[in-house]
Amino acid sequence: MRHELTRRTLTVARTDRLAPRFARITLTGPELHGFASPGPADHVKLFFPTGESRDFTPARFRAGDEERLPELDLDFVLHGDEGPASAWASRAREGDTLVVAGPRGSQLVPDGMTRLVVAADETAFPAAARWLSQAPEGVRTDAVLWPTDASNTAYFDEGTGAGASVTVVPAEGLDEAVRALEPFDETTFLFLAGEATALVPVRRHLRRELGLPPEQVQVQGYWKRGVAGLDHHAPVDPSDPD
Ligand SMILES: Cc1cc2nc3c(=O)[nH]c(=O)nc-3n(C[C@H](O)[C@H](O)[C@H](O)COP(=O)(O)OP(=O)(O)OC[C@H]3O[C@@H](n4cnc5c(N)ncnc54)[C@H](O)[C@@H]3O)c2cc1C
């Protein structure tokens, strides 16, 4: 589903700490009217005062009404001051402004899915939480969380994805934890996102060894160790682009 590309200048309404290194920044403003993000792994582009932009997931959106302005929650991993996004989020205060563009398109939850497997590090917790909450009733849901900091799994404490079986592993345990959930039939959908190099072995297994098609397996590098502003359109596995 395509959307008209809109740039909005929004204002920070409030900030919350969801976990030790996870901040929720709630944005608001009249320009947020008409915002739509129906796809669980949608992304918006945020433009920071340094002039750089980074991709983030619209974690939650409340459309507002005659008395209240709409609100958009963005959930940021705080990983230090090296990157403009993390540096901005750790200092954001009520009244600060941020330019938000998109989402440009949305991929909806597939029809006919009977099982959903999500695997995410912190950067993809917002997308994974959206996948789990949008899974239709009766769909079996499994989540593999591979955070760089285990205390960040507190992100899910408010009950998102209740009913999912959840496994928490270090990045090196990702491939094995996903294999342990097999078999996957043609009505299983898998969404895996996070640090790009950690995804290479599990992507290779799912796509090449099991032969699952891209319509059933979405693997997205959301960041890459040592790379600033990773282009997520670049192949996760440069030796095996789609
Ligand atoms: C579609 C999409 C959706 C995304 N949604 C979210 C989201 O909702 N929330 C979120 O927090 N992130 C999300 N990300 C990831 C986020 O865009 C990247 O982590 C981005 O690099 C952060 O920008 P930065 O300015 O903080 O750091 P950069 O300037 O990009 O990087 C500076 C340094 O920090 C390192 N780095 C980047 N991210 C991390 C990290 N998480 N942990 C440790 N080191 C890191 C880089 O390797 C680099 O060495 C998403 C990415 C994509 C592609």
GROMACS .gro file of C-alpha atoms and ligand atoms in nm:
model
  295
    1MET     CA    1   0.000   0.000   0.000
    2ARG     CA    2   0.153   0.336  -0.107
    3HIS     CA    3   0.101   0.664   0.082
    4GLU     CA    4   0.154   1.019  -0.034
    5LEU     CA    5   0.492   1.126   0.107
    6THR     CA    6   0.434   1.393   0.371
    7ARG     CA    7   0.690   1.581   0.583
    8ARG     CA    8   0.560   1.697   0.918
    9THR     CA    9   0.718   1.925   1.176
   10LEU     CA   10   0.612   1.788   1.513
   11THR     CA   11   0.666   1.882   1.875
   12VAL     CA   12   0.773   1.661   2.167
   13ALA     CA   13   0.473   1.627   2.401
   14ARG     CA   14   0.650   1.406   2.658
   15THR     CA   15   0.924   1.150   2.706
   16ASP     CA   16   0.921   0.823   2.902
   17ARG     CA   17   1.184   0.564   2.990
   18LEU     CA   18   1.047   0.220   2.894
   19ALA     CA   19   1.362   0.034   2.994
   20PRO     CA   20   1.712   0.138   3.105
   21ARG     CA   21   1.824   0.220   2.752
   22PHE     CA   22   1.492   0.266   2.576
   23ALA     CA   23   1.311   0.601   2.550
   24ARG     CA   24   0.959   0.663   2.423
   25ILE     CA   25   0.925   1.007   2.267
   26THR     CA   26   0.567   1.117   2.206
   27LEU     CA   27   0.527   1.370   1.925
   28THR     CA   28   0.223   1.580   1.852
   29GLY     CA   29   0.104   1.874   1.643
   30PRO     CA   30  -0.167   1.973   1.396
   31GLU     CA   31   0.043   1.843   1.104
   32LEU     CA   32  -0.004   1.491   1.242
   33HIS     CA   33  -0.366   1.487   1.124
   34GLY     CA   34  -0.404   1.233   0.843
   35PHE     CA   35  -0.102   1.025   0.951
   36ALA     CA   36  -0.152   0.656   0.864
   37SER     CA   37   0.067   0.357   0.938
   38PRO     CA   38  -0.128   0.034   0.893
   39GLY     CA   39   0.172  -0.196   0.834
   40PRO     CA   40   0.350  -0.349   1.137
   41ALA     CA   41   0.701  -0.285   1.002
   42ASP     CA   42   0.632   0.061   0.855
   43HIS     CA   43   0.902   0.320   0.896
   44VAL     CA   44   0.931   0.697   0.900
   45LYS     CA   45   1.238   0.906   0.829
   46LEU     CA   46   1.340   1.141   1.110
   47PHE     CA   47   1.544   1.454   1.033
   48PHE     CA   48   1.772   1.562   1.317
   49PRO     CA   49   1.913   1.909   1.388
   50THR     CA   50   2.256   1.787   1.265
   51GLY     CA   51   2.101   1.759   0.916
   52GLU     CA   52   2.116   1.378   0.917
   53SER     CA   53   1.818   1.145   0.886
   54ARG     CA   54   1.751   0.798   1.028
   55ASP     CA   55   1.469   0.542   0.994
   56PHE     CA   56   1.237   0.461   1.286
   57THR     CA   57   0.917   0.263   1.342
   58PRO     CA   58   0.596   0.446   1.428
   59ALA     CA   59   0.542   0.246   1.747
   60ARG     CA   60   0.192   0.374   1.824
   61PHE     CA   61  -0.040   0.635   1.679
   62ARG     CA   62  -0.348   0.791   1.840
   63ALA     CA   63  -0.562   0.983   1.592
   64GLY     CA   64  -0.696   1.234   1.848
   65ASP     CA   65  -1.036   1.401   1.834
   66GLU     CA   66  -1.192   1.748   1.851
   67GLU     CA   67  -1.032   1.816   2.186
   68ARG     CA   68  -0.702   1.631   2.158
   69LEU     CA   69  -0.431   1.653   1.894
   70PRO     CA   70  -0.307   1.327   1.741
   71GLU     CA   71  -0.002   1.166   1.902
   72LEU     CA   72   0.278   0.951   1.764
   73ASP     CA   73   0.505   0.740   1.987
   74LEU     CA   74   0.858   0.663   1.867
   75ASP     CA   75   1.072   0.426   2.073
   76PHE     CA   76   1.446   0.490   2.063
   77VAL     CA   77   1.732   0.264   2.167
   78LEU     CA   78   1.976   0.484   2.360
   79HIS     CA   79   2.318   0.359   2.256
   80GLY     CA   80   2.528   0.667   2.331
   81ASP     CA   81   2.605   1.001   2.172
   82GLU     CA   82   2.785   0.873   1.863
   83GLY     CA   83   2.477   0.883   1.642
   84PRO     CA   84   2.245   1.181   1.590
   85ALA     CA   85   1.927   0.981   1.663
   86SER     CA   86   2.040   0.835   1.995
   87ALA     CA   87   2.201   1.165   2.102
   88TRP     CA   88   1.884   1.359   2.022
   89ALA     CA   89   1.650   1.111   2.194
   90SER     CA   90   1.851   1.101   2.514
   91ARG     CA   91   1.818   1.480   2.553
   92ALA     CA   92   1.470   1.537   2.403
   93ARG     CA   93   1.245   1.760   2.613
   94GLU     CA   94   0.886   1.874   2.588
   95GLY     CA   95   0.861   2.147   2.322
   96ASP     CA   96   1.155   2.027   2.106
   97THR     CA   97   1.072   1.986   1.737
   98LEU     CA   98   1.145   1.703   1.494
   99VAL     CA   99   1.071   1.663   1.122
  100VAL     CA  100   0.908   1.328   1.038
  101ALA     CA  101   0.859   1.207   0.680
  102GLY     CA  102   0.646   0.911   0.574
  103PRO     CA  103   0.564   0.634   0.596
  104ARG     CA  104   0.585   0.609   0.221
  105GLY     CA  105   0.436   0.261   0.206
  106SER     CA  106   0.290  -0.016   0.421
  107GLN     CA  107   0.311  -0.390   0.390
  108LEU     CA  108   0.006  -0.539   0.558
  109VAL     CA  109  -0.016  -0.860   0.762
  110PRO     CA  110  -0.042  -1.141   0.502
  111ASP     CA  111  -0.373  -1.317   0.444
  112GLY     CA  112  -0.394  -1.681   0.541
  113MET     CA  113  -0.111  -1.670   0.797
  114THR     CA  114  -0.154  -1.937   1.066
  115ARG     CA  115   0.179  -1.888   1.238
  116LEU     CA  116   0.398  -1.584   1.296
  117VAL     CA  117   0.761  -1.593   1.402
  118VAL     CA  118   0.930  -1.264   1.490
  119ALA     CA  119   1.296  -1.227   1.580
  120ALA     CA  120   1.417  -0.887   1.688
  121ASP     CA  121   1.689  -0.699   1.868
  122GLU     CA  122   1.597  -0.375   2.047
  123THR     CA  123   1.583  -0.164   1.731
  124ALA     CA  124   1.309  -0.392   1.598
  125PHE     CA  125   1.118  -0.432   1.927
  126PRO     CA  126   0.866  -0.167   1.814
  127ALA     CA  127   0.810  -0.348   1.481
  128ALA     CA  128   0.798  -0.691   1.652
  129ALA     CA  129   0.545  -0.561   1.906
  130ARG     CA  130   0.331  -0.428   1.621
  131TRP     CA  131   0.352  -0.763   1.439
  132LEU     CA  132   0.249  -0.952   1.753
  133SER     CA  133  -0.039  -0.719   1.831
  134GLN     CA  134  -0.169  -0.729   1.471
  135ALA     CA  135  -0.160  -1.109   1.438
  136PRO     CA  136  -0.520  -1.222   1.395
  137GLU     CA  137  -0.675  -1.431   1.670
  138GLY     CA  138  -0.585  -1.799   1.643
  139VAL     CA  139  -0.246  -1.734   1.482
  140ARG     CA  140   0.031  -1.907   1.675
  141THR     CA  141   0.299  -1.651   1.763
  142ASP     CA  142   0.663  -1.708   1.858
  143ALA     CA  143   0.909  -1.434   1.943
  144VAL     CA  144   1.286  -1.463   1.959
  145LEU     CA  145   1.437  -1.156   2.125
  146TRP     CA  146   1.813  -1.105   2.090
  147PRO     CA  147   1.885  -0.780   2.270
  148THR     CA  148   2.233  -0.636   2.316
  149ASP     CA  149   2.117  -0.551   2.670
  150ALA     CA  150   1.882  -0.808   2.829
  151SER     CA  151   1.732  -0.546   3.063
  152ASN     CA  152   1.569  -0.387   2.757
  153THR     CA  153   1.323  -0.678   2.729
  154ALA     CA  154   1.129  -0.482   2.994
  155TYR     CA  155   0.995  -0.311   2.678
  156PHE     CA  156   0.747  -0.599   2.648
  157ASP     CA  157   0.637  -0.584   3.014
  158GLU     CA  158   0.324  -0.389   2.938
  159GLY     CA  159   0.180  -0.703   2.780
  160THR     CA  160   0.240  -0.650   2.407
  161GLY     CA  161   0.228  -0.983   2.236
  162ALA     CA  162   0.076  -1.160   2.534
  163GLY     CA  163   0.018  -1.518   2.426
  164ALA     CA  164   0.338  -1.540   2.224
  165SER     CA  165   0.601  -1.789   2.328
  166VAL     CA  166   0.911  -1.577   2.395
  167THR     CA  167   1.276  -1.685   2.388
  168VAL     CA  168   1.553  -1.442   2.484
  169VAL     CA  169   1.899  -1.522   2.345
  170PRO     CA  170   2.228  -1.344   2.277
  171ALA     CA  171   2.294  -1.254   1.910
  172GLU     CA  172   2.512  -1.566   1.866
  173GLY     CA  173   2.215  -1.782   1.967
  174LEU     CA  174   1.973  -1.637   1.711
  175ASP     CA  175   2.016  -1.898   1.437
  176GLU     CA  176   1.979  -2.190   1.679
  177ALA     CA  177   1.676  -2.036   1.852
  178VAL     CA  178   1.494  -1.988   1.521
  179ARG     CA  179   1.582  -2.343   1.406
  180ALA     CA  180   1.433  -2.475   1.732
  181LEU     CA  181   1.094  -2.338   1.619
  182GLU     CA  182   1.082  -2.550   1.303
  183PRO     CA  183   0.902  -2.690   1.110
  184PHE     CA  184   0.765  -2.392   0.917
  185ASP     CA  185   0.493  -2.466   0.663
  186GLU     CA  186   0.371  -2.243   0.379
  187THR     CA  187   0.133  -2.054   0.609
  188THR     CA  188   0.412  -1.948   0.847
  189PHE     CA  189   0.539  -1.589   0.813
  190LEU     CA  190   0.876  -1.486   0.957
  191PHE     CA  191   0.988  -1.130   1.033
  192LEU     CA  192   1.349  -1.090   1.145
  193ALA     CA  193   1.518  -0.755   1.200
  194GLY     CA  194   1.807  -0.602   1.390
  195GLU     CA  195   2.185  -0.586   1.361
  196ALA     CA  196   2.264  -0.684   1.001
  197THR     CA  197   2.565  -0.915   1.044
  198ALA     CA  198   2.391  -1.123   1.312
  199LEU     CA  199   2.110  -1.192   1.064
  200VAL     CA  200   2.329  -1.342   0.790
  201PRO     CA  201   2.344  -1.708   0.913
  202VAL     CA  202   1.974  -1.733   0.997
  203ARG     CA  203   1.874  -1.569   0.667
  204ARG     CA  204   2.095  -1.815   0.479
  205HIS     CA  205   1.932  -2.107   0.659
  206LEU     CA  206   1.575  -1.991   0.601
  207ARG     CA  207   1.614  -1.877   0.240
  208ARG     CA  208   1.876  -2.118   0.103
  209GLU     CA  209   1.864  -2.436   0.314
  210LEU     CA  210   1.488  -2.440   0.378
  211GLY     CA  211   1.412  -2.262   0.047
  212LEU     CA  212   1.148  -2.032   0.195
  213PRO     CA  213   1.043  -1.756  -0.051
  214PRO     CA  214   1.080  -1.380   0.022
  215GLU     CA  215   0.698  -1.351   0.049
  216GLN     CA  216   0.722  -1.567   0.361
  217VAL     CA  217   1.047  -1.443   0.511
  218GLN     CA  218   1.133  -1.078   0.569
  219VAL     CA  219   1.488  -1.019   0.695
  220GLN     CA  220   1.585  -0.656   0.749
  221GLY     CA  221   1.915  -0.511   0.869
  222TYR     CA  222   1.809  -0.218   1.089
  223TRP     CA  223   2.163  -0.118   1.182
  224LYS     CA  224   2.515  -0.251   1.143
  225ARG     CA  225   2.791  -0.246   1.401
  226GLY     CA  226   3.047   0.020   1.306
  227VAL     CA  227   2.833   0.172   1.027
  228ALA     CA  228   2.656   0.506   1.076
  229GLY     CA  229   2.323   0.555   0.900
  230LEU     CA  230   2.301   0.206   0.744
  231ASP     CA  231   2.095   0.197   0.424
  232HIS     CA  232   1.845  -0.078   0.503
  233HIS     CA  233   1.785  -0.136   0.131
  234ALA     CA  234   2.138  -0.276   0.107
  235PRO     CA  235   2.134  -0.660   0.110
  236VAL     CA  236   2.173  -0.817   0.456
  237ASP     CA  237   2.403  -1.074   0.297
  238PRO     CA  238   2.610  -0.900   0.024
  239SER     CA  239   2.716  -1.243  -0.109
  240ASP     CA  240   2.351  -1.341  -0.160
  241PRO     CA  241   2.132  -1.040  -0.251
  242ASP     CA  242   1.763  -1.103  -0.324
  243LIG     C1  243   1.298   0.024   0.893
  243LIG     C2  244   1.374   0.060   1.018
  243LIG     C3  245   1.307   0.081   1.138
  243LIG     C4  246   1.377   0.112   1.255
  243LIG     N1  247   1.309   0.134   1.372
  243LIG     C5  248   1.378   0.168   1.484
  243LIG     C6  249   1.308   0.198   1.606
  243LIG     O1  250   1.185   0.201   1.611
  243LIG     N2  251   1.382   0.225   1.716
  243LIG     C7  252   1.522   0.226   1.713
  243LIG     O2  253   1.585   0.252   1.818
  243LIG     N3  254   1.588   0.199   1.600
  243LIG     C8  255   1.520   0.172   1.486
  243LIG     N4  256   1.588   0.147   1.370
  243LIG     C9  257   1.736   0.144   1.375
  243LIG    C10  258   1.797   0.284   1.368
  243LIG     O3  259   1.759   0.349   1.247
  243LIG    C11  260   1.950   0.266   1.373
  243LIG     O4  261   1.991   0.208   1.494
  243LIG    C12  262   2.023   0.395   1.350
  243LIG     O5  263   2.157   0.364   1.316
  243LIG    C13  264   2.024   0.486   1.470
  243LIG     O6  265   2.085   0.607   1.434
  243LIG     P1  266   2.190   0.682   1.528
  243LIG     O7  267   2.196   0.820   1.473
  243LIG     O8  268   2.153   0.663   1.670
  243LIG     O9  269   2.328   0.606   1.502
  243LIG     P2  270   2.421   0.605   1.365
  243LIG    O10  271   2.474   0.743   1.338
  243LIG    O11  272   2.343   0.545   1.255
  243LIG    O12  273   2.538   0.512   1.411
  243LIG    C14  274   2.644   0.556   1.495
  243LIG    C15  275   2.713   0.433   1.555
  243LIG    O13  276   2.622   0.369   1.646
  243LIG    C16  277   2.605   0.232   1.609
  243LIG     N5  278   2.463   0.196   1.635
  243LIG    C17  279   2.353   0.228   1.563
  243LIG     N6  280   2.241   0.177   1.620
  243LIG    C18  281   2.283   0.111   1.731
  243LIG    C19  282   2.216   0.037   1.831
  243LIG     N7  283   2.083   0.022   1.832
  243LIG     N8  284   2.290  -0.018   1.931
  243LIG    C20  285   2.427  -0.004   1.936
  243LIG     N9  286   2.495   0.067   1.842
  243LIG    C21  287   2.425   0.122   1.742
  243LIG    C22  288   2.642   0.224   1.460
  243LIG    O14  289   2.691   0.096   1.428
  243LIG    C23  290   2.752   0.329   1.450
  243LIG    O15  291   2.877   0.275   1.488
  243LIG    C24  292   1.519   0.118   1.252
  243LIG    C25  293   1.587   0.097   1.131
  243LIG    C26  294   1.516   0.069   1.015
  243LIG    C27  295   1.591   0.047   0.887
   0.00000   0.00000   0.00000
